[in-house]
XYZ file of C-alpha atoms in Angstrom:
346
model
C 93.145 19.703 97.371
C 93.220 16.074 97.029
C 89.751 16.040 95.420
C 90.635 17.702 92.384
C 93.436 16.104 91.736
C 90.636 13.478 91.745
C 88.918 15.468 89.210
C 91.805 16.393 87.190
C 93.196 12.470 87.092
C 89.166 10.879 86.347
C 88.491 13.806 83.889
C 91.748 13.112 81.619
C 91.128 9.322 82.324
C 87.555 9.246 81.104
C 88.858 11.835 77.989
C 91.517 9.563 76.842
C 89.362 6.599 76.598
C 86.927 8.159 75.190
C 89.520 9.614 72.464
C 90.715 6.732 71.821
C 87.753 4.186 71.445
C 86.377 6.044 68.638
C 89.849 6.298 66.223
C 89.386 2.493 66.754
C 85.663 2.184 65.717
C 86.112 4.644 63.404
C 89.054 2.793 61.368
C 88.052 -0.858 62.088
C 85.073 -2.656 59.848
C 85.224 -5.796 58.401
C 87.332 -4.882 55.678
C 88.090 -7.957 52.335
C 89.624 -7.408 49.451
C 90.026 -4.673 46.391
C 87.896 -5.187 44.335
C 88.942 -4.217 40.633
C 91.021 -1.923 40.012
C 89.076 0.964 40.473
C 89.268 0.775 43.483
C 93.004 0.153 44.273
C 93.308 3.335 42.267
C 90.948 4.859 45.184
C 93.070 3.808 47.890
C 95.902 3.867 46.208
C 95.572 8.077 44.576
C 91.395 8.753 45.412
C 89.108 10.076 42.644
C 92.108 11.257 41.010
C 94.011 8.232 40.749
C 90.615 6.572 39.335
C 89.697 8.985 36.503
C 93.602 8.845 35.472
C 93.664 5.151 35.652
C 90.481 5.039 33.440
C 91.536 7.686 30.851
C 94.761 5.703 30.753
C 92.213 2.384 30.533
C 90.291 4.397 26.600
C 93.456 6.376 25.801
C 95.696 2.528 24.753
C 92.500 -0.037 22.972
C 92.265 4.059 20.987
C 88.262 5.082 21.969
C 90.401 7.608 23.349
C 92.354 10.872 21.459
C 94.178 13.592 23.362
C 95.832 16.281 21.715
C 97.110 19.577 22.199
C 97.500 21.380 23.659
C 94.962 18.236 25.833
C 92.475 17.959 23.939
C 90.044 15.058 24.736
C 88.238 13.466 21.642
C 86.074 10.328 21.846
C 86.630 7.776 18.356
C 84.702 5.202 19.891
C 81.558 5.964 22.375
C 81.880 2.312 24.133
C 82.172 1.838 28.059
C 83.409 -1.156 30.374
C 82.280 -0.680 33.343
C 80.690 2.688 35.286
C 83.465 5.190 35.661
C 83.676 5.011 31.581
C 80.510 5.941 31.248
C 81.398 8.697 33.342
C 84.102 10.000 31.272
C 81.999 9.271 28.088
C 79.168 11.542 29.931
C 80.919 14.704 31.396
C 82.856 14.639 27.457
C 79.462 14.944 25.449
C 77.968 17.226 28.177
C 81.447 19.384 28.831
C 81.261 22.874 26.635
C 84.962 21.946 25.818
C 87.189 18.484 25.526
C 89.928 20.729 27.637
C 91.673 17.404 29.881
C 91.486 19.209 32.783
C 87.740 19.674 33.221
C 86.866 16.295 32.095
C 88.880 14.865 34.762
C 87.603 16.687 37.415
C 83.804 16.860 36.215
C 84.462 12.798 36.896
C 86.533 12.767 39.870
C 82.780 14.379 41.129
C 80.870 11.975 39.369
C 78.476 9.539 40.930
C 80.154 6.957 39.908
C 83.957 7.537 41.011
C 81.908 8.875 44.384
C 80.393 5.287 44.593
C 83.909 3.790 44.854
C 84.143 5.997 48.340
C 81.054 4.951 49.693
C 81.651 1.982 49.056
C 85.141 1.168 50.231
C 83.601 2.965 53.630
C 81.094 0.711 54.477
C 83.812 -1.990 53.839
C 86.384 -0.030 56.561
C 88.968 0.029 54.106
C 88.403 4.419 54.266
C 86.582 6.729 56.260
C 84.585 9.657 55.482
C 85.613 12.087 55.307
C 83.372 13.766 57.402
C 83.953 11.189 60.345
C 87.655 12.065 60.351
C 87.120 16.388 60.351
C 84.702 15.121 64.206
C 87.292 12.277 65.032
C 89.993 15.138 64.449
C 88.020 17.894 66.406
C 88.140 15.890 69.283
C 91.409 15.131 69.763
C 92.017 18.618 69.971
C 90.207 19.044 72.342
C 91.600 16.754 75.029
C 95.071 17.842 72.974
C 94.113 22.178 73.720
C 92.617 21.267 76.942
C 95.040 19.462 78.335
C 97.614 22.369 77.087
C 95.510 24.774 79.046
C 95.544 23.634 82.164
C 99.085 23.122 82.713
C 99.431 27.426 83.046
C 96.551 26.583 85.722
C 97.735 23.961 87.457
C 100.713 26.130 87.949
C 98.958 28.906 88.956
C 96.926 26.773 92.115
C 100.302 25.316 93.080
C 101.117 29.096 93.494
C 97.959 29.496 95.028
C 98.158 26.079 97.337
C 101.411 27.172 99.312
C 100.502 30.411 99.284
C 97.801 29.274 101.914
C 99.762 26.581 103.285
C 103.998 26.441 102.806
C 104.546 24.364 104.700
C 106.639 21.767 101.781
C 104.999 18.614 100.031
C 105.145 17.715 96.200
C 103.279 20.694 94.316
C 99.881 20.436 92.995
C 101.367 20.844 89.483
C 104.191 17.361 89.640
C 101.096 16.308 90.984
C 98.328 16.244 87.843
C 101.451 16.038 85.430
C 100.995 12.576 83.626
C 97.523 13.125 84.002
C 98.135 16.293 81.515
C 101.169 15.632 79.583
C 99.431 11.365 78.755
C 95.822 14.257 77.218
C 98.751 16.177 75.213
C 100.273 12.783 74.003
C 97.075 11.003 73.331
C 95.607 14.124 71.387
C 98.237 15.203 68.633
C 98.093 11.002 67.979
C 95.470 10.177 67.602
C 95.025 13.091 65.798
C 97.808 12.359 63.004
C 96.305 8.715 62.988
C 92.185 9.761 62.217
C 93.417 12.370 59.730
C 94.426 9.385 56.994
C 91.870 7.830 54.881
C 92.726 4.701 54.114
C 92.846 2.281 57.131
C 94.899 -0.285 58.045
C 92.424 -2.906 56.565
C 92.506 -0.635 53.730
C 95.865 -0.396 53.126
C 96.062 -4.829 53.910
C 93.789 -4.457 51.275
C 95.415 -2.392 48.483
C 99.018 -4.351 49.108
C 97.349 -8.058 48.563
C 96.883 -6.493 45.285
C 99.296 -5.698 44.664
C 101.232 -7.540 45.562
C 98.563 -10.827 42.638
C 98.294 -7.448 40.026
C 102.920 -6.434 40.233
C 102.821 -6.500 36.535
C 99.270 -5.889 35.192
C 99.679 -5.682 31.290
C 97.202 -2.854 30.029
C 98.731 1.169 31.719
C 95.351 1.198 34.203
C 96.301 -1.421 35.977
C 100.277 0.707 36.279
C 98.023 3.926 36.698
C 95.561 2.403 39.396
C 99.314 0.882 41.240
C 101.818 2.939 40.289
C 99.950 6.099 39.304
C 101.075 8.461 36.281
C 104.410 7.547 36.540
C 104.325 4.594 35.513
C 102.258 4.948 32.255
C 104.529 3.626 29.747
C 103.687 5.993 26.970
C 104.941 9.321 27.795
C 103.210 12.068 25.681
C 100.188 10.956 27.696
C 101.831 10.963 30.923
C 102.318 13.832 30.301
C 98.740 15.637 29.083
C 97.934 13.633 32.758
C 100.113 14.955 34.414
C 99.567 18.950 33.558
C 95.783 17.868 33.817
C 96.285 17.450 37.043
C 98.638 20.241 38.308
C 96.666 22.495 36.969
C 93.722 23.149 39.127
C 97.283 22.422 42.502
C 97.602 24.936 44.218
C 100.760 27.727 43.786
C 103.351 26.754 45.964
C 105.276 30.261 47.859
C 108.993 30.104 46.794
C 111.578 31.224 49.005
C 111.194 34.933 49.481
C 107.697 34.345 49.823
C 106.186 35.149 46.650
C 103.498 33.446 45.331
C 104.678 30.806 42.365
C 102.385 29.432 39.416
C 101.026 26.375 39.167
C 102.880 26.262 35.820
C 105.793 26.661 37.228
C 105.662 22.648 39.616
C 108.169 19.823 38.186
C 105.956 15.883 36.718
C 106.812 14.841 40.497
C 104.709 17.661 42.006
C 102.256 17.604 39.994
C 101.490 13.916 40.019
C 101.625 14.262 44.030
C 98.816 17.029 43.225
C 97.190 15.275 40.700
C 96.461 12.941 44.335
C 93.168 14.966 45.178
C 90.656 14.890 48.558
C 88.078 15.145 46.114
C 85.860 12.727 47.406
C 82.247 13.630 49.048
C 80.910 11.403 52.594
C 77.417 11.567 52.227
C 74.331 13.048 53.729
C 75.913 17.174 53.762
C 75.135 19.120 50.588
C 77.812 20.255 48.311
C 79.078 23.416 47.401
C 81.687 26.147 46.257
C 83.479 24.562 42.978
C 85.174 26.628 40.486
C 88.849 27.000 40.197
C 88.710 23.354 41.255
C 88.310 23.205 44.134
C 86.926 20.340 46.474
C 83.471 20.154 48.128
C 82.538 22.756 50.995
C 83.477 22.010 54.565
C 86.598 19.539 53.422
C 84.681 17.020 51.577
C 81.613 16.257 52.312
C 77.577 16.010 48.965
C 76.633 13.072 46.740
C 78.353 9.345 48.361
C 77.344 5.825 46.941
C 75.139 7.356 43.858
C 72.856 8.949 46.510
C 71.571 12.784 47.060
C 71.771 15.198 50.645
C 68.276 17.266 52.001
C 70.289 20.486 51.035
C 71.520 21.909 48.068
C 73.811 20.079 45.456
C 75.501 21.120 43.040
C 75.629 20.912 38.823
C 75.015 23.657 36.829
C 71.496 24.155 37.881
C 70.450 20.306 37.157
C 68.571 19.131 39.991
C 69.441 15.331 41.882
C 66.684 12.844 39.929
C 67.187 9.489 39.708
C 68.214 8.683 36.101
C 68.544 4.973 35.152
C 70.412 2.493 37.723
C 70.056 4.902 40.037
C 69.801 8.335 41.654
C 73.055 10.632 40.603
C 73.527 14.577 40.721
C 72.558 16.665 37.400
C 73.660 14.934 34.194
C 77.263 15.403 34.461
C 78.631 15.999 37.209
C 77.570 15.224 41.276
C 79.338 18.214 42.599
C 80.003 22.242 40.700
C 78.838 25.705 41.267
C 75.535 26.285 41.236
C 73.287 28.017 44.160
C 69.724 26.883 42.211
C 69.476 23.338 42.065
C 68.292 21.146 44.181
C 68.577 17.760 45.631
C 64.575 15.295 45.122
C 64.323 14.138 47.809
C 63.498 10.704 46.426
C 66.804 9.670 44.823
C 67.725 6.823 46.609
C 71.905 6.214 46.446
C 72.491 2.372 44.341
């Protein structure tokens, strides 16, 4: 039994050390400042906040108009940055001018996805695939520690049956390392599930202090969300667009509630989508505003993976300053499109 106790402690210590090291490495990085309002928006609310910031800026100076019920019209096709160009491209390619459809398409556009890739390269956010793998490591450690408790009780009973002489039970001897494994797995799993790293939080807080009183609606949305929009009509239209693809919640009787019953506050929170696709993986699914399959994997940093890349039947290829997935959207639901092997990140 003494040898078994030593082996349990060695295995537990190795597992705990591996998980902690993995979490520290994946959530570290060189860091650095936030460069513009779009990076601040991504850190505060993901791709959805980026798109809302661009729409607010376009609407503020009259380049874009939104009428009822949520129909977008381009007044002046002038873009000042890649995200605004993505809005114009998606609007031109869309079969109709519905705000919720446009908003979702721009979220999946390479111009928005590239922002996440740039932040991840600087250690300000963690890619979805990395977070999933780290979460699995943490789950395995916690599950192993929990599962070994019944086994240690069984071994204790066997040990007493073989030698009834009183001594400290085996389960008490290994309990400290098993408890440590369970607690470490649970804590590290909770930490690794967060997309924004400590460096990212510090960077966006510093950016917020530098723009404590932003004057334009684009900065207001990037820093404070849709609730900060001074135009109540635009705010309600964007909230309704965010609510359109929100999943229905269950009411107190267990029934499903329609998304149209969400409050504005619920929609503002649910509008912070996790629609960020990771690199080197295919993007599928689509439809109904669902995020990319596999918890967020597809085209990022302007590059396409070698697997299938959805996009309304269009193939992935180079265009302009960098490759993109299709002419209008990087993530949608067509299995017929494929990624060109010659595409590269911008």
